[in-house]
Amino acid sequence: MNRIKPSEITPEHVYLSRREFLKTMGIVTASGLLSAACGVTKQEDSPGLQREEELLEVYSTGDELGDPLTSYQDITNYNNYFEFSTSKVEVARLSQNLTVSPWTVSIGGLVNNPKVYDVNDLKNKFNLQERVYRLRCVEGWSMVIPWIGFPLAELITQVEPTSAARYVRFETLYDPAQMAGQKDQWYSWPYVEGLRIDEAMNDLTILATGLYGNDLPPQNGAPVRLVVPWKYGFKSIKAIVKIDLVEDMPLSLWMNAAPNEYGFYANVNPNVSHPRWSQTTERRIGDIGRRPTLLFNGYEEQVANLYDGMDLSLYY
Ligand SMILES: Nc1nc2c(c(=O)[nH]1)N[C@H]1C(S)=C(S)[C@@H](COP(=O)(O)O)O[C@H]1N2
Ligand SMILES: [Mo]
């Protein structure tokens, strides 16, 4: 979490309008942050104002490339979540009644110390942090999202993978009674995704439990989802119930559905086209026009070494 530097104190009128902005998003109430329990920052002596200022600072700074955060409204009303709908603008409404508590996540497979966590224990045990990441969907749109989460590496270390473990496999809840989209026989439910173990251990890879200072809403993957910001958005699997350390490369839902269109690696790469469209540019939600897409979604410095010696043009 960034601390406010004196040189960055916001002029009061700007501060007040930002506060109004957060209020309309439900982030701030008259009595302070709604997210008091989220654990993003330490409880201080003057909780309300100080913590608001810290969040306002993060939220007004945008990402490290200087682009503003996508609005809470857009992040929570333009969603890919095929368990509920193939229409991005219908997901929010159709997912509102998903039961997200109680919720357990089991972590097992090739490990010495398998665990089953209640999601609240995950939130208490691991050190929740604010992470502002770009999300680039394979369809050619993108957002900048302030997640709350913790490094997946911390969880993996807890379960002690054996030397046979080479990949991590993630699975979404399977419950067609709640997720009507899972009645669609075209897809092999539940949604499955995977990472190589070194990708999973990279510091950028988080399990997210919140955004904009609050718990995740259902449409964004509550109560816990993966976020892998240098890969196309479909890798960032929502509503996770099961994580397994495995020996063989997992077969994801998208690899199974359309193997010539969606690969295992799915690293954001403007130089490798999707079979049906170019990936050189993207539309940032809220912007007019398009912008260039960046190799590894702008995280080249942090992750390029994971792919040393690989011909990136071969691994869609
Ligand atoms: N279980 C599940 N996870 C999923 C999806 C999905 O349909 N089901 N869609 C993916 C896609 S294509 C994208 S772009 C992101 C969108 O995340 P957001 O709605 O939080 O922006 O979620 C990913 N995770
Ligand atoms: Mo996506």
Tab-separated table of C-alpha atoms and ligand atoms in Angstrom:
chain	number	residue	atom	x	y	z
A	1	MET	CA	0.000	0.000	0.000
A	2	ASN	CA	1.380	3.374	-0.965
A	3	ARG	CA	1.682	6.009	1.745
A	4	ILE	CA	0.824	9.609	0.949
A	5	LYS	CA	3.877	11.753	0.409
A	6	PRO	CA	3.525	15.380	1.530
A	7	SER	CA	4.331	16.500	-2.006
A	8	GLU	CA	1.293	14.640	-3.225
A	9	ILE	CA	-1.347	16.117	-0.951
A	10	THR	CA	-4.429	16.615	-3.037
A	11	PRO	CA	-6.048	20.055	-3.314
A	12	GLU	CA	-9.169	20.054	-1.219
A	13	HIS	CA	-11.661	20.571	-4.019
A	14	VAL	CA	-10.231	17.658	-5.954
A	15	TYR	CA	-10.160	15.566	-2.814
A	16	LEU	CA	-13.802	16.306	-2.116
A	17	SER	CA	-14.922	15.448	-5.608
A	18	ARG	CA	-13.011	12.181	-5.469
A	19	ARG	CA	-14.663	11.461	-2.175
A	20	GLU	CA	-18.039	12.021	-3.792
A	21	PHE	CA	-16.950	9.685	-6.577
A	22	LEU	CA	-16.060	6.939	-4.133
A	23	LYS	CA	-19.299	7.566	-2.255
A	24	THR	CA	-21.382	6.962	-5.323
A	25	MET	CA	-19.512	3.721	-5.826
A	26	GLY	CA	-20.393	2.662	-2.293
A	27	ILE	CA	-16.758	2.685	-1.229
A	28	VAL	CA	-17.068	5.491	1.303
A	29	THR	CA	-19.854	6.201	3.759
A	30	ALA	CA	-20.347	9.184	6.036
A	31	SER	CA	-18.734	7.223	8.838
A	32	GLY	CA	-15.719	6.087	6.868
A	33	LEU	CA	-14.748	3.213	4.681
A	34	LEU	CA	-17.201	0.404	4.186
A	35	SER	CA	-14.218	-1.840	3.798
A	36	ALA	CA	-13.026	-1.415	7.373
A	37	ALA	CA	-12.555	-5.144	7.819
A	38	CYS	CA	-10.750	-5.827	4.585
A	39	GLY	CA	-7.345	-5.581	6.207
A	40	VAL	CA	-5.751	-3.613	3.397
A	41	THR	CA	-4.190	-1.158	5.781
A	42	LYS	CA	-3.480	-1.192	9.477
A	43	GLN	CA	-6.156	0.219	11.735
A	44	GLU	CA	-4.845	3.602	12.777
A	45	ASP	CA	-5.833	5.955	15.566
A	46	SER	CA	-7.902	8.096	13.216
A	47	PRO	CA	-9.334	5.288	11.154
A	48	GLY	CA	-11.941	7.002	8.990
A	49	LEU	CA	-10.166	9.869	7.329
A	50	GLN	CA	-6.651	8.504	7.263
A	51	ARG	CA	-7.619	5.262	5.611
A	52	GLU	CA	-9.840	7.058	3.140
A	53	GLU	CA	-6.940	9.271	2.189
A	54	GLU	CA	-4.686	6.292	1.623
A	55	LEU	CA	-7.195	4.608	-0.628
A	56	LEU	CA	-7.980	7.841	-2.431
A	57	GLU	CA	-4.277	8.218	-3.098
A	58	VAL	CA	-4.008	4.753	-4.590
A	59	TYR	CA	-7.198	5.182	-6.561
A	60	SER	CA	-6.279	8.566	-7.964
A	61	THR	CA	-2.753	7.521	-8.953
A	62	GLY	CA	-3.840	4.830	-11.415
A	63	ASP	CA	-1.403	2.225	-12.692
A	64	GLU	CA	2.375	2.533	-12.877
A	65	LEU	CA	2.154	3.490	-16.553
A	66	GLY	CA	0.108	6.562	-15.656
A	67	ASP	CA	-3.299	5.376	-16.778
A	68	PRO	CA	-6.345	5.925	-14.558
A	69	LEU	CA	-8.289	3.144	-12.897
A	70	THR	CA	-11.349	1.869	-14.696
A	71	SER	CA	-14.506	2.956	-12.859
A	72	TYR	CA	-16.122	0.653	-10.321
A	73	GLN	CA	-19.264	0.869	-12.436
A	74	ASP	CA	-17.511	-0.513	-15.526
A	75	ILE	CA	-15.492	-3.150	-13.664
A	76	THR	CA	-18.646	-4.564	-12.099
A	77	ASN	CA	-21.030	-4.306	-15.070
A	78	TYR	CA	-18.987	-5.535	-18.046
A	79	ASN	CA	-17.989	-9.090	-17.181
A	80	ASN	CA	-17.044	-12.331	-18.842
A	81	TYR	CA	-18.474	-15.148	-16.735
A	82	PHE	CA	-19.956	-17.882	-18.887
A	83	GLU	CA	-21.385	-19.719	-15.870
A	84	PHE	CA	-23.997	-16.975	-15.765
A	85	SER	CA	-24.283	-15.546	-19.259
A	86	THR	CA	-22.424	-15.033	-22.499
A	87	SER	CA	-23.668	-11.439	-22.416
A	88	LYS	CA	-21.201	-9.231	-20.522
A	89	VAL	CA	-23.875	-6.773	-19.450
A	90	GLU	CA	-26.162	-9.478	-18.021
A	91	VAL	CA	-23.613	-11.150	-15.731
A	92	ALA	CA	-23.934	-8.687	-12.836
A	93	ARG	CA	-27.690	-9.140	-12.517
A	94	LEU	CA	-27.684	-12.902	-13.031
A	95	SER	CA	-24.883	-13.587	-10.541
A	96	GLN	CA	-26.173	-11.544	-7.595
A	97	ASN	CA	-27.673	-14.504	-5.728
A	98	LEU	CA	-24.624	-16.752	-5.881
A	99	THR	CA	-23.985	-18.097	-2.376
A	100	VAL	CA	-20.423	-17.080	-1.567
A	101	SER	CA	-20.472	-17.896	2.142
A	102	PRO	CA	-19.724	-20.407	3.494
A	103	TRP	CA	-17.089	-21.257	0.885
A	104	THR	CA	-14.131	-23.603	1.102
A	105	VAL	CA	-11.076	-23.916	-1.094
A	106	SER	CA	-9.155	-27.200	-1.047
A	107	ILE	CA	-5.495	-27.301	-1.998
A	108	GLY	CA	-3.999	-30.677	-2.674
A	109	GLY	CA	-2.564	-32.992	-5.273
A	110	LEU	CA	1.216	-33.466	-5.263
A	111	VAL	CA	1.819	-31.823	-1.882
A	112	ASN	CA	2.976	-33.008	1.542
A	113	ASN	CA	0.541	-30.835	3.445
A	114	PRO	CA	-2.891	-30.625	1.761
A	115	LYS	CA	-5.322	-28.110	3.242
A	116	VAL	CA	-8.942	-27.089	3.148
A	117	TYR	CA	-9.478	-23.428	3.945
A	118	ASP	CA	-12.630	-21.545	4.668
A	119	VAL	CA	-12.274	-18.438	2.523
A	120	ASN	CA	-12.403	-16.220	5.635
A	121	ASP	CA	-9.401	-18.091	7.030
A	122	LEU	CA	-7.541	-17.417	3.781
A	123	LYS	CA	-8.265	-13.709	4.187
A	124	ASN	CA	-7.081	-13.725	7.788
A	125	LYS	CA	-4.040	-15.917	7.359
A	126	PHE	CA	-2.496	-14.245	4.337
A	127	ASN	CA	-1.344	-10.682	4.044
A	128	LEU	CA	-3.924	-8.861	1.908
A	129	GLN	CA	-2.478	-6.192	-0.355
A	130	GLU	CA	-3.789	-3.668	-2.850
A	131	ARG	CA	-2.543	-4.510	-6.383
A	132	VAL	CA	-3.416	-2.265	-9.314
A	133	TYR	CA	-3.225	-4.402	-12.481
A	134	ARG	CA	-4.181	-4.104	-16.111
A	135	LEU	CA	-6.592	-6.809	-17.281
A	136	ARG	CA	-6.422	-7.524	-21.024
A	137	CYS	CA	-9.177	-9.758	-22.396
A	138	VAL	CA	-8.328	-11.914	-25.411
A	139	GLU	CA	-11.301	-10.269	-27.139
A	140	GLY	CA	-9.401	-6.971	-27.363
A	141	TRP	CA	-10.614	-4.826	-24.474
A	142	SER	CA	-8.881	-3.932	-21.219
A	143	MET	CA	-9.331	-2.360	-17.805
A	144	VAL	CA	-7.175	-1.152	-14.894
A	145	ILE	CA	-8.388	-2.763	-11.679
A	146	PRO	CA	-7.389	-2.190	-8.036
A	147	TRP	CA	-7.527	-5.727	-6.644
A	148	ILE	CA	-7.115	-6.833	-3.063
A	149	GLY	CA	-5.385	-10.147	-2.699
A	150	PHE	CA	-2.309	-12.063	-1.679
A	151	PRO	CA	0.486	-13.785	-3.581
A	152	LEU	CA	-0.475	-17.309	-4.629
A	153	ALA	CA	3.131	-18.270	-3.830
A	154	GLU	CA	2.390	-17.908	-0.104
A	155	LEU	CA	-0.407	-20.457	-0.304
A	156	ILE	CA	1.597	-22.881	-2.430
A	157	THR	CA	4.497	-22.714	0.015
A	158	GLN	CA	2.118	-23.631	2.862
A	159	VAL	CA	1.088	-26.914	1.246
A	160	GLU	CA	4.673	-28.018	0.430
A	161	PRO	CA	4.624	-29.243	-3.181
A	162	THR	CA	6.517	-32.478	-3.836
A	163	SER	CA	9.304	-32.551	-6.419
A	164	ALA	CA	6.875	-34.189	-8.875
A	165	ALA	CA	4.623	-31.093	-8.993
A	166	ARG	CA	5.117	-29.105	-12.220
A	167	TYR	CA	1.773	-27.362	-12.800
A	168	VAL	CA	-1.059	-25.856	-10.791
A	169	ARG	CA	-4.655	-26.660	-11.751
A	170	PHE	CA	-7.580	-24.457	-10.679
A	171	GLU	CA	-11.257	-25.309	-10.694
A	172	THR	CA	-14.386	-23.128	-10.404
A	173	LEU	CA	-17.491	-24.139	-8.446
A	174	TYR	CA	-19.720	-26.584	-10.340
A	175	ASP	CA	-23.342	-25.897	-9.411
A	176	PRO	CA	-25.718	-25.692	-12.377
A	177	ALA	CA	-28.619	-24.920	-10.020
A	178	GLN	CA	-26.924	-21.621	-9.186
A	179	MET	CA	-24.957	-21.180	-12.396
A	180	ALA	CA	-27.429	-21.685	-15.212
A	181	GLY	CA	-24.755	-21.315	-17.876
A	182	GLN	CA	-23.325	-24.661	-16.737
A	183	LYS	CA	-26.343	-26.347	-18.328
A	184	ASP	CA	-24.846	-25.415	-21.701
A	185	GLN	CA	-23.403	-28.714	-22.915
A	186	TRP	CA	-21.039	-27.028	-25.368
A	187	TYR	CA	-18.485	-26.376	-22.601
A	188	SER	CA	-16.791	-28.927	-20.354
A	189	TRP	CA	-17.778	-27.593	-16.935
A	190	PRO	CA	-16.459	-26.803	-14.438
A	191	TYR	CA	-14.200	-24.015	-15.705
A	192	VAL	CA	-10.597	-25.152	-15.329
A	193	GLU	CA	-7.382	-23.182	-15.702
A	194	GLY	CA	-3.728	-23.901	-15.143
A	195	LEU	CA	-0.315	-22.366	-14.683
A	196	ARG	CA	3.199	-23.700	-14.729
A	197	ILE	CA	4.406	-23.814	-11.133
A	198	ASP	CA	6.993	-21.071	-11.689
A	199	GLU	CA	4.288	-18.836	-13.197
A	200	ALA	CA	2.105	-19.555	-10.172
A	201	MET	CA	4.985	-18.640	-7.832
A	202	ASN	CA	5.744	-15.337	-9.594
A	203	ASP	CA	5.084	-12.363	-7.322
A	204	LEU	CA	2.586	-10.843	-9.763
A	205	THR	CA	0.267	-13.845	-9.451
A	206	ILE	CA	-2.358	-13.301	-6.774
A	207	LEU	CA	-5.512	-14.789	-5.410
A	208	ALA	CA	-7.899	-11.836	-5.199
A	209	THR	CA	-10.692	-11.511	-2.657
A	210	GLY	CA	-11.607	-7.870	-3.254
A	211	LEU	CA	-11.537	-4.838	-5.510
A	212	TYR	CA	-11.776	-1.101	-4.835
A	213	GLY	CA	-11.384	-1.744	-1.124
A	214	ASN	CA	-14.397	-4.060	-0.813
A	215	ASP	CA	-15.029	-7.775	-1.076
A	216	LEU	CA	-15.317	-9.043	-4.648
A	217	PRO	CA	-18.857	-8.826	-5.988
A	218	PRO	CA	-20.182	-12.095	-7.464
A	219	GLN	CA	-19.702	-10.980	-11.064
A	220	ASN	CA	-15.956	-10.479	-10.537
A	221	GLY	CA	-15.369	-13.937	-9.103
A	222	ALA	CA	-16.359	-13.854	-5.432
A	223	PRO	CA	-15.276	-14.987	-3.041
A	224	VAL	CA	-11.834	-15.761	-4.464
A	225	ARG	CA	-10.369	-15.715	-7.980
A	226	LEU	CA	-6.994	-15.886	-9.658
A	227	VAL	CA	-5.375	-12.795	-11.204
A	228	VAL	CA	-2.465	-13.312	-13.633
A	229	PRO	CA	-2.036	-9.871	-15.195
A	230	TRP	CA	0.441	-10.725	-17.983
A	231	LYS	CA	-1.888	-13.326	-19.499
A	232	TYR	CA	-5.184	-12.921	-21.319
A	233	GLY	CA	-8.094	-12.481	-18.933
A	234	PHE	CA	-9.500	-15.989	-19.376
A	235	LYS	CA	-6.578	-17.391	-17.375
A	236	SER	CA	-7.798	-15.422	-14.317
A	237	ILE	CA	-10.355	-18.015	-13.192
A	238	LYS	CA	-13.215	-16.964	-10.902
A	239	ALA	CA	-14.973	-18.544	-7.898
A	240	ILE	CA	-12.240	-21.085	-7.155
A	241	VAL	CA	-13.064	-24.138	-5.020
A	242	LYS	CA	-10.109	-26.397	-5.788
A	243	ILE	CA	-6.399	-25.957	-6.433
A	244	ASP	CA	-4.222	-28.976	-7.236
A	245	LEU	CA	-0.499	-29.341	-7.769
A	246	VAL	CA	-0.131	-31.751	-10.693
A	247	GLU	CA	2.499	-33.346	-12.884
A	248	ASP	CA	0.956	-32.838	-16.324
A	249	MET	CA	-0.185	-29.656	-18.074
A	250	PRO	CA	-3.853	-29.158	-17.140
A	251	LEU	CA	-6.436	-29.082	-19.917
A	252	SER	CA	-8.315	-25.813	-19.495
A	253	LEU	CA	-11.950	-25.266	-20.453
A	254	TRP	CA	-10.866	-23.018	-23.325
A	255	MET	CA	-8.159	-25.359	-24.643
A	256	ASN	CA	-10.779	-28.096	-24.661
A	257	ALA	CA	-13.451	-25.951	-26.346
A	258	ALA	CA	-11.269	-24.377	-29.061
A	259	PRO	CA	-7.689	-25.715	-29.051
A	260	ASN	CA	-6.712	-23.793	-32.188
A	261	GLU	CA	-7.771	-20.486	-30.590
A	262	TYR	CA	-6.830	-20.716	-26.913
A	263	GLY	CA	-3.535	-22.125	-25.736
A	264	PHE	CA	-2.169	-22.971	-22.330
A	265	TYR	CA	0.255	-20.057	-22.079
A	266	ALA	CA	-1.996	-17.270	-23.387
A	267	ASN	CA	0.584	-14.587	-22.621
A	268	VAL	CA	-0.540	-11.184	-23.871
A	269	ASN	CA	1.386	-10.702	-27.111
A	270	PRO	CA	0.621	-8.053	-29.740
A	271	ASN	CA	2.741	-9.967	-32.276
A	272	VAL	CA	0.697	-13.165	-32.229
A	273	SER	CA	-2.771	-12.871	-33.705
A	274	HIS	CA	-5.797	-14.741	-32.559
A	275	PRO	CA	-6.881	-16.887	-35.544
A	276	ARG	CA	-9.869	-14.567	-36.036
A	277	TRP	CA	-8.504	-11.143	-35.107
A	278	SER	CA	-5.333	-9.148	-34.513
A	279	GLN	CA	-4.023	-8.536	-30.992
A	280	THR	CA	-1.949	-5.450	-31.811
A	281	THR	CA	-4.377	-2.998	-30.201
A	282	GLU	CA	-7.022	-2.925	-27.504
A	283	ARG	CA	-9.891	-0.747	-26.322
A	284	ARG	CA	-9.476	0.473	-22.754
A	285	ILE	CA	-12.979	0.452	-21.307
A	286	GLY	CA	-14.015	4.084	-20.796
A	287	ASP	CA	-11.725	5.349	-23.587
A	288	ILE	CA	-12.599	6.322	-27.100
A	289	GLY	CA	-10.453	4.632	-29.708
A	290	ARG	CA	-7.783	1.981	-29.286
A	291	ARG	CA	-4.273	1.823	-27.851
A	292	PRO	CA	-1.322	-0.464	-28.602
A	293	THR	CA	-1.247	-3.736	-26.723
A	294	LEU	CA	1.972	-4.267	-24.769
A	295	LEU	CA	4.018	-7.475	-24.726
A	296	PHE	CA	3.136	-9.385	-21.557
A	297	ASN	CA	0.527	-6.663	-20.967
A	298	GLY	CA	3.310	-4.301	-19.855
A	299	TYR	CA	4.806	-6.710	-17.287
A	300	GLU	CA	7.728	-7.839	-19.444
A	301	GLU	CA	10.333	-6.847	-16.865
A	302	GLN	CA	8.756	-9.053	-14.193
A	303	VAL	CA	7.938	-12.132	-16.272
A	304	ALA	CA	9.921	-12.342	-19.525
A	305	ASN	CA	12.571	-14.505	-17.841
A	306	LEU	CA	9.949	-17.207	-17.246
A	307	TYR	CA	9.987	-17.821	-21.000
A	308	ASP	CA	13.712	-17.672	-21.756
A	309	GLY	CA	14.480	-19.963	-24.650
A	310	MET	CA	10.838	-20.336	-25.684
A	311	ASP	CA	9.766	-19.137	-29.119
A	312	LEU	CA	6.881	-16.928	-28.025
A	313	SER	CA	5.282	-17.008	-31.459
A	314	LEU	CA	4.635	-20.738	-30.988
A	315	TYR	CA	2.866	-20.536	-27.656
A	316	TYR	CA	-0.435	-18.793	-28.071
B	1	LIG	N1	-15.024	-19.252	-13.902
B	1	LIG	C1	-14.811	-18.327	-14.844
B	1	LIG	N2	-13.735	-17.527	-14.749
B	1	LIG	C2	-13.508	-16.588	-15.697
B	1	LIG	C3	-14.368	-16.451	-16.820
B	1	LIG	C4	-15.507	-17.310	-16.889
B	1	LIG	O1	-16.327	-17.262	-17.845
B	1	LIG	N3	-15.690	-18.222	-15.880
B	1	LIG	N4	-14.084	-15.492	-17.798
B	1	LIG	C5	-12.687	-15.077	-17.920
B	1	LIG	C6	-12.489	-13.966	-18.837
B	1	LIG	S1	-12.614	-14.313	-20.506
B	1	LIG	C7	-12.127	-12.718	-18.408
B	1	LIG	S2	-11.715	-11.481	-19.521
B	1	LIG	C8	-12.097	-12.392	-16.968
B	1	LIG	C9	-12.998	-11.197	-16.695
B	1	LIG	O2	-12.899	-10.812	-15.350
B	1	LIG	P1	-13.781	-9.594	-14.798
B	1	LIG	O3	-15.217	-9.871	-15.147
B	1	LIG	O4	-13.530	-9.555	-13.330
B	1	LIG	O5	-13.277	-8.357	-15.503
B	1	LIG	O6	-12.529	-13.476	-16.148
B	1	LIG	C10	-12.073	-14.756	-16.552
B	1	LIG	N5	-12.416	-15.748	-15.559
B	2	MO	MO	-11.599	-12.609	-21.569
